[in-house]
Short mmCIF file of C-alpha atoms and ligand atoms in Angstrom, two decimals:
data_model
loop_
_atom_site.label_atom_id
_atom_site.label_comp_id
_atom_site.label_asym_id
_atom_site.label_seq_id
_atom_site.Cartn_x
_atom_site.Cartn_y
_atom_site.Cartn_z
CA MET A 334 -151.65 -23.61 -97.22
CA GLU A 335 -150.06 -26.01 -99.96
CA ALA A 336 -150.89 -29.09 -97.84
CA LEU A 337 -154.75 -27.63 -97.96
CA PHE A 338 -154.41 -26.80 -101.44
CA LYS A 339 -153.22 -30.71 -102.39
CA SER A 340 -155.97 -31.79 -100.38
CA ILE A 341 -158.37 -30.15 -102.78
CA GLN A 342 -156.76 -32.04 -106.04
CA LYS A 343 -156.84 -35.03 -104.03
CA CYS A 344 -161.01 -35.52 -103.72
CA ASP A 345 -161.86 -37.70 -106.73
CA ASN A 346 -165.74 -37.35 -105.69
CA ILE A 347 -167.86 -34.18 -105.42
CA LYS A 348 -168.89 -35.40 -101.60
CA ASP A 349 -165.56 -35.45 -100.36
CA LEU A 350 -165.33 -31.76 -101.83
CA GLU A 351 -167.82 -30.58 -100.24
CA ARG A 352 -166.70 -32.11 -96.32
CA LEU A 353 -163.38 -30.87 -97.31
CA ARG A 354 -164.99 -27.16 -97.77
CA VAL A 355 -167.04 -27.55 -94.84
CA GLU A 356 -163.92 -28.61 -92.52
CA VAL A 357 -161.81 -25.96 -94.34
CA PHE A 358 -164.31 -22.84 -93.50
CA GLY A 359 -166.26 -24.09 -90.71
CA LYS A 360 -165.80 -23.20 -86.86
CA LYS A 361 -162.71 -25.33 -86.03
CA GLY A 362 -161.71 -25.36 -89.48
CA TYR A 363 -158.32 -23.46 -91.08
CA PHE A 364 -159.16 -20.32 -91.43
CA ALA A 365 -161.33 -19.93 -88.95
CA ALA A 366 -158.36 -20.31 -86.82
CA GLU A 367 -156.05 -18.28 -88.78
CA PHE A 368 -158.38 -15.54 -88.52
CA ALA A 369 -158.87 -15.72 -84.81
CA LYS A 370 -154.78 -15.20 -84.95
CA LEU A 371 -155.30 -11.52 -86.27
CA LYS A 372 -156.27 -10.84 -82.78
CA GLU A 373 -152.62 -11.37 -81.24
CA LEU A 374 -151.19 -8.62 -84.10
CA GLU A 375 -151.20 -4.77 -84.34
CA GLY A 376 -150.66 -2.02 -87.42
CA ASP A 377 -149.55 -3.07 -90.29
CA LYS A 378 -148.59 -7.05 -89.52
CA LYS A 379 -152.48 -7.31 -88.76
CA ILE A 380 -153.32 -5.92 -92.19
CA ALA A 381 -150.95 -7.61 -94.08
CA GLU A 382 -151.43 -10.75 -92.47
CA ALA A 383 -155.68 -10.20 -93.46
CA ALA A 384 -155.15 -9.79 -96.60
CA LYS A 385 -153.12 -12.65 -97.53
CA LEU A 386 -155.52 -14.51 -95.66
CA ASN A 387 -157.69 -12.89 -97.88
CA ALA A 388 -155.83 -14.04 -100.64
CA GLU A 389 -155.20 -17.24 -99.67
CA LYS A 390 -159.26 -17.27 -98.85
CA GLU A 391 -160.07 -16.74 -102.78
CA LYS A 392 -157.40 -18.82 -103.96
CA PHE A 393 -158.79 -21.78 -101.93
CA THR A 394 -162.37 -21.29 -103.08
CA GLU A 395 -161.59 -20.56 -106.84
CA LEU A 396 -159.50 -24.28 -106.77
CA LEU A 397 -162.01 -25.24 -105.07
CA ASN A 398 -164.59 -24.41 -107.20
CA PHE A 399 -162.39 -25.39 -110.27
CA GLN A 400 -162.49 -29.05 -109.10
CA LYS A 401 -166.01 -28.84 -108.50
CA THR A 402 -166.62 -28.62 -112.33
CA SER A 403 -164.23 -30.36 -112.85
CA LEU A 404 -165.59 -33.68 -111.04
CA GLU A 405 -168.91 -32.92 -112.33
CA LYS A 406 -168.02 -32.74 -116.04
CA GLN A 407 -166.09 -36.12 -115.00
CA GLU A 408 -169.26 -37.85 -113.47
CA ASN A 409 -171.79 -36.35 -115.92
CA GLU A 410 -169.60 -38.11 -118.35
CA ASN A 411 -169.11 -41.54 -116.62
CA ILE A 412 -173.05 -41.68 -116.56
CA LEU A 413 -173.17 -41.31 -120.46
CA LYS A 414 -169.97 -43.79 -120.43
CA LYS A 415 -172.48 -46.43 -118.51
CA ASP A 416 -175.91 -45.05 -119.90
CA ALA A 417 -174.86 -45.00 -123.28
CA VAL A 418 -176.78 -46.98 -126.45
CA ASP A 419 -174.56 -49.09 -128.56
CA VAL A 420 -176.38 -48.63 -131.73
CA SER A 421 -174.66 -51.41 -133.76
CA LEU A 422 -175.52 -54.12 -131.76
CA TYR A 423 -177.98 -55.86 -133.02
CA GLY A 424 -181.46 -55.96 -131.14
CA ASN A 425 -184.23 -58.32 -130.54
CA SER A 426 -186.19 -58.81 -134.00
CA MET A 427 -189.54 -60.40 -134.13
CA SER A 428 -189.76 -62.09 -136.55
CA ALA A 429 -192.82 -61.81 -139.16
CA GLY A 430 -196.16 -64.36 -139.47
CA ALA A 431 -197.11 -65.85 -142.69
CA LEU A 432 -199.81 -67.09 -143.99
CA HIS A 433 -200.41 -70.77 -143.57
CA PRO A 434 -199.55 -72.39 -147.34
CA VAL A 435 -203.15 -73.49 -147.63
CA MET A 436 -204.92 -69.99 -146.48
CA ALA A 437 -202.31 -68.61 -149.24
CA THR A 438 -204.06 -71.15 -151.79
CA MET A 439 -207.33 -70.63 -150.40
CA ASP A 440 -206.86 -66.49 -150.30
CA LYS A 441 -205.66 -67.31 -154.51
CA ILE A 442 -208.56 -69.65 -154.99
CA ILE A 443 -210.91 -67.53 -153.70
CA GLU A 444 -209.78 -64.34 -155.39
CA TYR A 445 -210.33 -66.12 -158.56
CA PHE A 446 -213.14 -66.62 -158.41
CA VAL A 447 -214.25 -63.11 -156.65
CA SER A 448 -213.50 -61.35 -160.15
CA LEU A 449 -215.87 -63.46 -161.77
CA ASN A 450 -218.90 -62.37 -159.33
CA PHE A 451 -218.74 -65.86 -156.92
CA SER A 452 -220.11 -64.77 -153.86
CA VAL A 453 -218.34 -66.41 -150.78
CA GLU A 454 -220.40 -68.45 -148.89
CA ASP A 455 -220.21 -70.41 -145.26
CA GLY A 456 -221.41 -73.21 -143.30
CA PRO A 457 -221.63 -75.10 -140.66
CA LEU A 458 -218.32 -77.78 -139.67
CA VAL A 459 -221.87 -80.22 -137.92
CA GLU A 460 -223.98 -81.03 -140.32
CA ASP A 461 -227.04 -83.06 -140.27
CA ASP A 462 -227.45 -85.92 -142.99
CA PHE A 463 -230.24 -84.21 -144.69
CA HIS A 464 -227.92 -81.18 -145.67
CA ASN A 465 -224.71 -83.42 -146.53
CA PHE A 466 -226.19 -86.51 -148.19
CA GLU A 467 -229.65 -86.94 -148.88
CA ALA A 468 -230.32 -83.07 -149.84
CA LEU A 469 -227.23 -84.02 -152.38
CA ASN A 470 -228.44 -87.58 -153.88
CA LEU A 471 -227.53 -89.67 -151.16
CA PRO A 472 -230.45 -91.34 -149.57
CA LYS A 473 -229.36 -93.96 -146.64
CA PHE A 474 -227.76 -97.01 -147.47
CA HIS A 475 -226.90 -95.84 -150.82
CA PRO A 476 -223.80 -97.57 -151.79
CA ALA A 477 -221.86 -93.74 -152.99
CA ARG A 478 -221.85 -92.82 -149.31
CA ASP A 479 -218.91 -95.23 -148.67
CA MET A 480 -216.65 -92.52 -150.90
CA GLN A 481 -217.11 -90.55 -148.27
CA ASP A 482 -216.23 -92.06 -144.82
CA THR A 483 -218.07 -90.27 -142.01
CA PHE A 484 -217.33 -89.40 -138.66
CA TYR A 485 -220.74 -89.79 -136.92
CA PHE A 486 -222.36 -87.83 -134.27
CA LYS A 487 -226.32 -88.42 -132.13
CA ASP A 488 -229.17 -88.00 -133.99
CA ASN A 489 -227.87 -88.24 -137.26
CA MET A 490 -225.62 -85.30 -137.34
CA LEU A 491 -222.01 -85.79 -138.17
CA LEU A 492 -218.74 -83.77 -139.47
CA ARG A 493 -219.28 -82.76 -142.78
CA THR A 494 -217.31 -84.84 -145.52
CA HIS A 495 -217.55 -81.81 -148.01
CA THR A 496 -218.64 -78.11 -148.08
CA SER A 497 -221.97 -79.39 -151.12
CA PRO A 498 -224.16 -78.88 -147.45
CA VAL A 499 -223.11 -74.93 -148.35
CA GLN A 500 -224.77 -75.20 -151.97
CA VAL A 501 -227.45 -76.60 -150.38
CA ARG A 502 -228.12 -74.48 -147.55
CA THR A 503 -227.42 -71.06 -149.75
CA MET A 504 -230.26 -73.05 -152.41
CA LEU A 505 -232.78 -73.40 -149.35
CA THR A 506 -232.22 -69.66 -148.79
CA LYS A 507 -231.92 -68.16 -151.94
CA ASN A 508 -232.90 -68.19 -155.64
CA PRO A 509 -231.36 -68.57 -158.60
CA PRO A 510 -229.69 -67.15 -160.20
CA ILE A 511 -226.59 -68.67 -158.10
CA ARG A 512 -223.05 -68.29 -158.98
CA MET A 513 -221.21 -68.94 -155.43
CA ILE A 514 -217.75 -70.63 -153.85
CA CYS A 515 -217.87 -72.24 -150.32
CA PRO A 516 -214.52 -72.70 -148.63
CA GLY A 517 -214.26 -74.26 -145.58
CA ALA A 518 -212.69 -77.67 -143.85
CA VAL A 519 -214.22 -80.93 -144.35
CA PHE A 520 -213.45 -84.27 -141.68
CA ARG A 521 -213.45 -88.27 -143.29
CA PRO A 522 -211.59 -90.95 -140.80
CA ASP A 523 -208.11 -91.15 -143.49
CA PHE A 524 -204.78 -90.60 -142.39
CA ASP A 525 -201.69 -91.30 -144.98
CA LEU A 526 -199.16 -88.81 -147.19
CA THR A 527 -202.62 -88.09 -148.63
CA HIS A 528 -205.13 -87.91 -146.44
CA THR A 529 -205.74 -85.86 -143.13
CA PRO A 530 -209.04 -85.88 -140.69
CA MET A 531 -209.58 -82.29 -141.31
CA PHE A 532 -208.84 -80.60 -144.68
CA HIS A 533 -210.39 -78.25 -146.63
CA GLN A 534 -212.30 -77.98 -150.42
CA ILE A 535 -213.53 -75.47 -152.23
CA GLU A 536 -216.99 -75.86 -154.45
CA GLY A 537 -218.22 -73.83 -156.78
CA LEU A 538 -222.09 -73.77 -157.86
CA VAL A 539 -223.95 -72.21 -160.49
CA VAL A 540 -227.51 -72.26 -161.17
CA ASP A 541 -229.72 -70.48 -163.74
CA LYS A 542 -232.59 -71.04 -164.99
CA LYS A 543 -233.39 -74.31 -167.35
CA GLY A 544 -230.44 -74.12 -170.61
CA VAL A 545 -228.84 -71.18 -169.40
CA VAL A 546 -226.22 -73.02 -167.73
CA SER A 547 -224.36 -75.84 -169.93
CA PHE A 548 -221.06 -77.86 -169.42
CA ALA A 549 -219.37 -76.23 -172.16
CA ASN A 550 -219.72 -72.78 -169.48
CA LEU A 551 -218.05 -75.44 -166.39
CA LYS A 552 -215.47 -76.30 -168.72
CA SER A 553 -214.43 -73.06 -169.26
CA ILE A 554 -214.67 -71.76 -166.57
CA LEU A 555 -212.21 -74.52 -164.69
CA GLU A 556 -209.73 -74.37 -167.74
CA GLU A 557 -209.43 -70.80 -167.54
CA PHE A 558 -209.20 -71.50 -163.72
CA LEU A 559 -206.82 -74.08 -163.45
CA ARG A 560 -204.38 -72.18 -166.23
CA TYR A 561 -204.49 -69.24 -163.54
CA MET A 562 -203.01 -71.51 -160.93
CA PHE A 563 -200.81 -73.71 -162.80
CA GLY A 564 -199.82 -71.54 -165.29
CA ASP A 565 -199.20 -73.11 -168.96
CA VAL A 566 -200.81 -77.14 -168.32
CA LYS A 567 -203.71 -78.81 -170.59
CA VAL A 568 -206.42 -79.93 -169.17
CA ARG A 569 -208.39 -83.17 -169.39
CA PHE A 570 -212.19 -84.31 -168.29
CA ARG A 571 -212.75 -87.99 -167.45
CA PRO A 572 -216.48 -89.18 -167.26
CA SER A 573 -216.70 -90.35 -163.69
CA PHE A 574 -219.39 -90.29 -161.61
CA PHE A 575 -220.68 -88.14 -158.13
CA PRO A 576 -224.23 -88.93 -156.59
CA PHE A 577 -224.93 -84.61 -156.62
CA THR A 578 -223.90 -84.08 -160.50
CA GLU A 579 -224.95 -86.22 -164.10
CA PRO A 580 -223.07 -86.63 -165.93
CA SER A 581 -219.96 -85.35 -163.54
CA ALA A 582 -216.37 -85.32 -164.94
CA GLU A 583 -213.45 -85.69 -163.27
CA VAL A 584 -210.16 -83.31 -164.70
CA ASP A 585 -206.79 -83.62 -164.71
CA ILE A 586 -203.84 -81.17 -166.03
CA SER A 587 -200.75 -81.89 -167.23
CA CYS A 588 -197.74 -83.41 -164.52
CA ILE A 589 -196.73 -79.62 -163.87
CA PHE A 590 -193.07 -81.65 -162.60
CA CYS A 591 -192.23 -84.04 -165.72
CA HIS A 592 -194.54 -82.00 -168.26
CA GLY A 593 -196.67 -85.15 -168.90
CA LYS A 594 -193.78 -87.63 -169.75
CA GLY A 595 -194.38 -89.59 -167.07
CA CYS A 596 -192.96 -89.52 -163.33
CA ARG A 597 -193.33 -90.54 -160.16
CA VAL A 598 -195.98 -87.83 -158.34
CA CYS A 599 -198.12 -88.34 -161.58
CA LYS A 600 -197.60 -92.25 -161.26
CA ASN A 601 -195.73 -92.40 -165.05
CA THR A 602 -199.68 -91.65 -166.23
CA GLY A 603 -198.49 -87.41 -167.43
CA TRP A 604 -201.39 -86.44 -165.86
CA LEU A 605 -202.46 -84.75 -162.54
CA GLU A 606 -206.08 -85.00 -160.97
CA VAL A 607 -207.60 -81.78 -159.15
CA LEU A 608 -211.04 -81.75 -159.40
CA GLY A 609 -213.88 -83.17 -160.22
CA CYS A 610 -217.19 -81.77 -161.06
CA GLY A 611 -220.66 -81.71 -163.32
CA THR A 612 -223.75 -80.63 -164.35
CA VAL A 613 -226.09 -80.58 -161.45
CA ASP A 614 -228.29 -84.09 -161.00
CA GLN A 615 -232.16 -82.92 -161.33
CA ASN A 616 -232.89 -84.75 -157.56
CA VAL A 617 -230.76 -82.06 -156.21
CA PHE A 618 -233.09 -79.71 -157.54
CA ASN A 619 -236.08 -81.34 -156.68
CA ALA A 620 -234.48 -81.31 -152.89
CA VAL A 621 -234.73 -77.73 -152.67
CA GLY A 622 -237.84 -76.90 -154.75
CA TYR A 623 -235.99 -75.80 -157.39
CA LYS A 624 -238.13 -75.89 -160.73
CA ASN A 625 -236.69 -75.02 -164.28
CA SER A 626 -233.46 -74.57 -163.44
CA SER A 627 -229.87 -76.07 -164.77
CA GLY A 628 -226.73 -75.75 -163.33
CA TYR A 629 -222.91 -76.78 -162.87
CA ALA A 630 -220.82 -78.21 -159.55
CA PHE A 631 -216.90 -78.05 -159.23
CA GLY A 632 -215.21 -79.19 -155.46
CA LEU A 633 -211.05 -79.33 -154.80
CA GLY A 634 -209.34 -79.95 -152.16
CA ILE A 635 -207.24 -76.20 -151.37
CA GLU A 636 -204.55 -78.75 -149.56
CA ARG A 637 -203.92 -80.64 -152.95
CA PHE A 638 -203.64 -78.03 -155.10
CA ALA A 639 -201.19 -76.37 -152.25
CA MET A 640 -198.58 -79.35 -152.29
CA LEU A 641 -198.66 -79.30 -155.88
CA LEU A 642 -197.61 -75.54 -155.82
CA HIS A 643 -195.31 -76.12 -153.26
CA ARG A 644 -194.27 -79.32 -154.27
CA ILE A 645 -194.83 -81.25 -150.86
CA PRO A 646 -194.89 -84.45 -150.91
CA ASP A 647 -196.14 -85.06 -147.56
CA LEU A 648 -199.84 -84.14 -146.62
CA ARG A 649 -199.22 -84.56 -142.99
CA SER A 650 -196.16 -82.24 -142.59
CA LEU A 651 -198.85 -79.32 -143.86
CA PHE A 652 -200.49 -79.55 -140.34
CA GLU A 653 -197.72 -80.22 -138.10
CA GLY A 654 -196.83 -76.36 -137.07
CA ASP A 655 -193.60 -77.19 -137.95
CA LEU A 656 -191.42 -73.80 -138.56
CA ARG A 657 -188.79 -75.07 -140.78
CA LEU A 658 -191.22 -75.59 -143.26
CA LEU A 659 -194.18 -72.89 -142.34
CA GLU A 660 -191.38 -70.31 -142.32
CA GLN A 661 -190.58 -70.87 -146.13
CA PHE A 662 -193.92 -69.45 -146.41
CA LYS A 663 -192.43 -66.15 -145.87
N1 LIG B 1280 -218.17 -83.48 -153.36
C1 LIG B 1280 -217.83 -83.78 -153.71
C2 LIG B 1280 -216.27 -84.24 -152.90
O1 LIG B 1280 -216.42 -83.99 -151.87
C3 LIG B 1280 -216.94 -82.93 -155.05
C4 LIG B 1280 -217.47 -82.13 -155.60
C5 LIG B 1280 -217.94 -81.11 -156.21
C6 LIG B 1280 -217.68 -83.41 -156.94
C7 LIG B 1280 -219.11 -80.75 -157.05
C8 LIG B 1280 -218.79 -82.68 -158.17
C9 LIG B 1280 -219.34 -81.16 -157.87
O2 LIG B 1280 -215.83 -85.12 -153.06
#
């Protein structure tokens, strides 16, 4: 009997234990054989032997159950251990994306003008000669077309060289008063430190009855806008030429790097050119059929603003998709 008790302890899994139980209680097992022997006994001896066997059977069952419970417990613990999650381990983190600096700058500019009640207009990237040039006082063979090298398709179609055609489209479909900006991609075949064949502009246009909109209005709105973008800068208007505005000006801010003292970025002038603008040329109003109107327009390159705001020296790096640059704008 002792040997049987020991064999229970030797079972280290429930399967073996079950096998042992079947074996011991089975027809050919220990207890069947021992109870069979009772036939040969009689009287008190038989009773005593039967009582002893029953006690053994009870003890054996008890031990078996005890072993079973402790094996089950152990097996559960093993499963828990195996499936355990170490909450202190690093997870597979997903890195959050961010707006591209050009888009973030564009949003910031749009936000400003929307707060001044400008509408945001959109137009096609593939334009025709009329909307991109003719209606903007740039007839064919006009030398000023050279200011904007152009990607041409067949049949007078082209990739828009500025967002001004959106102004033309808006004026052709709406009557004054107009107060709009048009952000978007534009295209010119240039490629160097400060030029890429695709870049983004925002242009603005305000039109109302003759005499209502003046160059003074343009000046004040742009000065406020440039201080919103660049902080406490000086703003200067330089006479310039654009075919679609008369008079025209280019706008400079005092260099945000050297505060006007002169450095490499401002080429020692103390000024940075950031905008083109002017009051709308009468020929543009004629082309869209506006009579007795006055207006002003301005245009800026968004990449130039982003480069100045974030001190990015090479425009091309904005379009290389290098995560080391982009991750700095989270
Ligand atoms: N369309 C001009 C450009 O792309 C910018 C501009 C817009 C200048 C409006 C004056 C007025 O160069």
